[in-house]
Coordinates of C-alpha atoms and ligand atoms in Angstrom, one line a residue:
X1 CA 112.5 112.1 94.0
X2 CA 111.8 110.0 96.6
X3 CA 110.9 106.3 96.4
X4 CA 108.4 104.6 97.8
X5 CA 106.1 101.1 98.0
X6 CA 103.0 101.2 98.7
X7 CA 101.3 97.5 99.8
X8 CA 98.0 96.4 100.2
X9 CA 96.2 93.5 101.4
X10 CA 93.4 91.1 100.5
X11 CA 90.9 92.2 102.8
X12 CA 91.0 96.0 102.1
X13 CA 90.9 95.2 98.7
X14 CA 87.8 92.4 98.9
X15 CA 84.2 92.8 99.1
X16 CA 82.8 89.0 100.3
X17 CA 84.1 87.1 97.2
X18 CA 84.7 89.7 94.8
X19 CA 86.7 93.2 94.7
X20 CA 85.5 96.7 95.8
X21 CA 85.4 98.7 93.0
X22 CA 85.1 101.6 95.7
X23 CA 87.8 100.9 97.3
X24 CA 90.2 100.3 94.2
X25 CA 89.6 103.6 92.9
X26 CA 90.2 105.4 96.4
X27 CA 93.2 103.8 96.3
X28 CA 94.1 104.9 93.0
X29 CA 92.7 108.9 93.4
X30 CA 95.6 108.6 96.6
X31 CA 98.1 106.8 94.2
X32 CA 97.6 109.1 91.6
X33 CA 98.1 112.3 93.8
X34 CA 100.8 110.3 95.2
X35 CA 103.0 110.2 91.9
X36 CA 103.3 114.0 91.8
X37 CA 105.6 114.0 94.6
X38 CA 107.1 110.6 95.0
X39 CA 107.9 107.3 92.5
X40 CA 105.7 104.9 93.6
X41 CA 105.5 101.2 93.5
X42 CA 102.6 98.9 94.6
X43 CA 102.4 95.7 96.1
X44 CA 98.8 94.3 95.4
X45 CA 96.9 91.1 96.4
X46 CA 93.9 90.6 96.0
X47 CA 93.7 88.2 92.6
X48 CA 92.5 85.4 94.5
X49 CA 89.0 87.8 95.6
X50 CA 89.0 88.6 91.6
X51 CA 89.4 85.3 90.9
X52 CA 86.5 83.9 92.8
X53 CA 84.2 87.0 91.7
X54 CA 84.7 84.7 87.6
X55 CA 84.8 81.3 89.5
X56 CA 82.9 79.9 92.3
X57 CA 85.4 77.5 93.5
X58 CA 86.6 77.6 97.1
X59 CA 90.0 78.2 98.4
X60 CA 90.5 75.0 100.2
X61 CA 93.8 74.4 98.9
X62 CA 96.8 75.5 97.3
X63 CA 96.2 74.5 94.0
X64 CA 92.7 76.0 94.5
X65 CA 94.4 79.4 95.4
X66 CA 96.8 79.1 92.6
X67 CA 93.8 78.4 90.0
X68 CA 91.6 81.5 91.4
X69 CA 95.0 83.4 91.1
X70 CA 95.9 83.2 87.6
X71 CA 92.2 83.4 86.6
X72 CA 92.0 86.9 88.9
X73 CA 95.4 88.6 88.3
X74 CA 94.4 89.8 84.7
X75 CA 91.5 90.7 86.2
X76 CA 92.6 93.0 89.1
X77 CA 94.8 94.5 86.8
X78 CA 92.0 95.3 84.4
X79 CA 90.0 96.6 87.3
X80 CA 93.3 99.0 88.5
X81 CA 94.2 100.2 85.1
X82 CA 90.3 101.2 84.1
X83 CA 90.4 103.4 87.9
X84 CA 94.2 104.6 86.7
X85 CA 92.7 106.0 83.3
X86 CA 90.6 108.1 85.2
X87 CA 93.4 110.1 87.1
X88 CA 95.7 109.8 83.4
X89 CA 98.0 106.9 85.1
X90 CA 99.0 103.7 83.2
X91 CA 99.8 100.6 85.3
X92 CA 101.9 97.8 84.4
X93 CA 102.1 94.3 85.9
X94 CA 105.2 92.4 87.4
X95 CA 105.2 89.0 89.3
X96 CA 107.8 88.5 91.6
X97 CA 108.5 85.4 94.0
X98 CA 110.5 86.1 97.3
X99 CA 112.9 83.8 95.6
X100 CA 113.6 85.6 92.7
X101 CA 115.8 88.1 95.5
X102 CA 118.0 85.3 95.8
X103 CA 119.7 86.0 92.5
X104 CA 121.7 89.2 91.8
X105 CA 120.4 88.7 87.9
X106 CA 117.0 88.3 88.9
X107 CA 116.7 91.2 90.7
X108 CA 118.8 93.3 88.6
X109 CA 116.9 92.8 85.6
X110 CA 113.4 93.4 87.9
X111 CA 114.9 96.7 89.1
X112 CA 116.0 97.5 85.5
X113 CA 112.1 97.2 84.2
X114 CA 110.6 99.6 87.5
X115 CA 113.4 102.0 86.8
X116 CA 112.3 102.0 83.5
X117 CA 108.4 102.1 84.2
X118 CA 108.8 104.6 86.5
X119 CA 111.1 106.8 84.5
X120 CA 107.9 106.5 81.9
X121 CA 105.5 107.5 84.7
X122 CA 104.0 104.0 84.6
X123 CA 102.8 102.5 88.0
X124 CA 104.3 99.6 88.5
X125 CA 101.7 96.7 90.4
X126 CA 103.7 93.5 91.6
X127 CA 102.5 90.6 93.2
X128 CA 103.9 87.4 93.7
X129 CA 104.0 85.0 90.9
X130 CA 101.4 82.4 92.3
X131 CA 101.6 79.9 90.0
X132 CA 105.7 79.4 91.2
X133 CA 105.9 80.3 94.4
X134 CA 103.0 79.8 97.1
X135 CA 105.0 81.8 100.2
X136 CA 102.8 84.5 100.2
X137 CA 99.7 82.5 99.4
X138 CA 100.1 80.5 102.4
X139 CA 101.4 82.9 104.8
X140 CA 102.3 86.1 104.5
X141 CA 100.0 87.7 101.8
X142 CA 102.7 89.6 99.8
X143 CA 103.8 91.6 103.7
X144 CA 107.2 89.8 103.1
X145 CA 107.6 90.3 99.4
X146 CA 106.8 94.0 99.8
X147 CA 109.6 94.2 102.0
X148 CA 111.9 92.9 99.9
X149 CA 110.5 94.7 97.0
X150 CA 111.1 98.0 99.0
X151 CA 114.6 97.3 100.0
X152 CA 115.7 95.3 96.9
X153 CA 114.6 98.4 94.5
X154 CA 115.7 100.8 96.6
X155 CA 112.8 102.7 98.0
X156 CA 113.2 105.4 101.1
X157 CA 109.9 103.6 102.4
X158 CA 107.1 100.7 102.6
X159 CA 104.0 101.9 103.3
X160 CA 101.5 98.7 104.8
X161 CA 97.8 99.4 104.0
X162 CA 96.4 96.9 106.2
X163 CA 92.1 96.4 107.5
X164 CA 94.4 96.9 111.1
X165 CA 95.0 101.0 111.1
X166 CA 98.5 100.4 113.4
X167 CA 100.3 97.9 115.9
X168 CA 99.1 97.6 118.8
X169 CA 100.3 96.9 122.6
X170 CA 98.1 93.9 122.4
X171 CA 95.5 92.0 119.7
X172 CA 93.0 95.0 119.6
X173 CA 90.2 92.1 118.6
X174 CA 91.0 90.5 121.7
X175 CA 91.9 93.2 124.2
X176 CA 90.2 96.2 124.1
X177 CA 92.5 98.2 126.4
X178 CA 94.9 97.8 123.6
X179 CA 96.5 101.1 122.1
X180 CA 98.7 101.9 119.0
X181 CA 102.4 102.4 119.2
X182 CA 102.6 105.2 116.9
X183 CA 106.8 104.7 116.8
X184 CA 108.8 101.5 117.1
X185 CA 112.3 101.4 116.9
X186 CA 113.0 98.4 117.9
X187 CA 111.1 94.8 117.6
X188 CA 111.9 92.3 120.0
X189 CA 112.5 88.3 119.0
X190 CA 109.3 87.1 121.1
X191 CA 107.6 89.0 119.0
X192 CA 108.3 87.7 115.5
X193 CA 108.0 84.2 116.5
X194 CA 104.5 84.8 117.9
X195 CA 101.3 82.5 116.0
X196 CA 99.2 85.4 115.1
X197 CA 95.8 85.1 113.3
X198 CA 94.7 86.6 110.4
X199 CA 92.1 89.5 110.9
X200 CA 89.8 87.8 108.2
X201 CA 89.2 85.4 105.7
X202 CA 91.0 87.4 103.3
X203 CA 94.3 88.0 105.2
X204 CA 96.7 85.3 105.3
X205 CA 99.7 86.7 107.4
X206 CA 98.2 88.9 110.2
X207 CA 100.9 90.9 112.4
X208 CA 103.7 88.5 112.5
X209 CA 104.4 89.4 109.0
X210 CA 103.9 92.6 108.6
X211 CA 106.6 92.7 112.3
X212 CA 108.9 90.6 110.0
X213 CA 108.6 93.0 107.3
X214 CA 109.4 96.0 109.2
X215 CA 112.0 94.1 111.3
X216 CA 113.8 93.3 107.5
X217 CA 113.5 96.9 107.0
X218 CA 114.4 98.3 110.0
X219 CA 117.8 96.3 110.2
X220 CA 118.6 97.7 106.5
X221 CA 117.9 101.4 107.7
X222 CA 114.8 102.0 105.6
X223 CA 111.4 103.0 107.8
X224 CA 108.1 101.4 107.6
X225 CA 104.7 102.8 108.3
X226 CA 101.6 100.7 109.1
X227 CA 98.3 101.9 108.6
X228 CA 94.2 101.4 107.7
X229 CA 94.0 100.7 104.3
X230 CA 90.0 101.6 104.6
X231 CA 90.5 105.1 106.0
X232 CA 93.2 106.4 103.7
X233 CA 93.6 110.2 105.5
X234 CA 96.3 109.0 108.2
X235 CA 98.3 107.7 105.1
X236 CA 97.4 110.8 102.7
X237 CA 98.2 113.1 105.7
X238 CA 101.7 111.4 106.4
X239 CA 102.6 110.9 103.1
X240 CA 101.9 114.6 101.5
X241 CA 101.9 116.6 104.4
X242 CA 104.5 114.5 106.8
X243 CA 102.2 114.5 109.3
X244 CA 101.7 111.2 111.5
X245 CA 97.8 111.6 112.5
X246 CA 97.7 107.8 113.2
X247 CA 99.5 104.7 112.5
X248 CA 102.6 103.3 113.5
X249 CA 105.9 104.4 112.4
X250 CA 108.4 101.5 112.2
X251 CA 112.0 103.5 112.2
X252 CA 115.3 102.0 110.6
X253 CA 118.6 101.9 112.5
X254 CA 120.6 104.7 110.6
Ligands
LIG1 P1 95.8 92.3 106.0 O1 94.7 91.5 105.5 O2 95.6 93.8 105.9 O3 97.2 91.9 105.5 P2 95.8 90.7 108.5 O4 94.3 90.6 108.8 O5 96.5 89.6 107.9 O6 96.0 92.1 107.6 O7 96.5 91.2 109.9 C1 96.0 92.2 110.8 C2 95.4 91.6 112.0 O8 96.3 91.1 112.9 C3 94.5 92.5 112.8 O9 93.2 92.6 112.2 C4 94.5 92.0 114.2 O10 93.4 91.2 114.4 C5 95.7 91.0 114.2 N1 96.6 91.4 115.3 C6 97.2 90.6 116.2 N2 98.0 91.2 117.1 C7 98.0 92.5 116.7 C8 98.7 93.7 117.2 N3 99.5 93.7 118.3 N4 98.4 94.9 116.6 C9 97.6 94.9 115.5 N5 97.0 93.9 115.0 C10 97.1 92.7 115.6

């Protein structure tokens, strides 16, 4: 059976200062009817918005973020595992930290518990381990780890649900003559060095990362696809019928 990680981001997952309960359980009807075909691992953020739905404190700094992030992580997984129940799924919970990759122990003993999960038919919801490691927190919002999760754990695929429904020739929110590349093959330096913004208040990494992620990826031989994490048919249609409707198709060297 195929593997793959599924990854989505704060602001598809937010609603103002709180988490869309709509949202969640579309995500977990497509998750759900995902798991018949494939083994499937996702990469959620999204604490931080649960946190601030229990605690009105801003996230003005780090320590801030951290706070609203241990508070909201229960939380979000509560909110994923009562949507689960609905479709029979249990979901566990694993914190990871892009350093933890750095040690062959580390990630041998991660891999040996998602084996396991998914052997059990148990979803298996990472996000980074906040209260350790702030990478993703500052920049990056988990695009990075899910790229490392995807490789280190062997999956044939990462799957990006971003509030951005592909990569574009140019900023779509700044030039509207811009058009998705529906297949990259390759992703040039300029590129991943580029200061890109965020696409909201949510979103920490914008499209550097999520390039950085696919570039990881794409140098391993393992394909990444990028698409709208609000409109889930492009993914659903690519996914379960292998059919690219939309979205961009980041493909590894083989
Ligand atoms: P998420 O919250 O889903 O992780 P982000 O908001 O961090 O996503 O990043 C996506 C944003 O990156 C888009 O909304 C868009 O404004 C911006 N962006 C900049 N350049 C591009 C590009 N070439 N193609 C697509 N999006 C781009």
């Amino acid at each position: 059976m195929k593997r793959i990680v599924i990854k989505v981001g704060s602001h598809v997952l937010s609603d103002e200062n709180s988490i869309s309960q709509s949202r969640i359980d579309n995500l977990c009807e497509f998750l759900s009817d995902l798991s018949s075909r494939f083994e499937v691992i996702l990469v959620s953020s999204g604490a931080i918005s649960a946190g601030q739905a229990k605690l009105d404190l801003p996230r003005t700094s780090v320590v801030n973020k951290q706070i609203l992030s241990s508070l909201g992580q229960p939380y979000l997984m509560e909110i994923y595992s009562n949507s689960l129940l609905k479709h029979g799924k249990m979901a566990a919970q694993i914190l990871l930290t892009a350093g933890d990759f750095d040690s062959r122990k580390i990630t041998h003993h991660a891999k040996n518990v998602i084996n396991g999960l998914l052997k059990n038919k148990i979803l298996p919801i990472i996000n980074e381990n906040d209260s350790t490691g702030i990478s993703e927190i500052v920049y990056g919002d988990n695009d990075r780890l899910s790229s490392a999760v995807a490789y280190y754990f062997d999956a044939d695929l990462l799957v990006i649900l971003s509030d951005i429904d592909g990569y574009y020739t140019a900023d779509p929110s700044l030039d509207k003559t811009a058009t998705i590349r529906s297949v990259v093959t390759n992703i040039d330096q300029s590129e991943l060095t580029k200061n890109s913004q965020t696409g909201s208040k949510h979103g920490t990494g914008g499209i550097t990362t999520k390039l950085l992620a696919a570039d990881f990826l794409m140098q391993n031989g393992k394909d990444m696809f990028l698409a709208s994490g609000f409109d889930l048919s492009v993914a659903r249609e690519f996914l379960l019928n292998s059919n690219q409707i939309g979205g961009t198709i980041f493909k590894g060297k083989k």
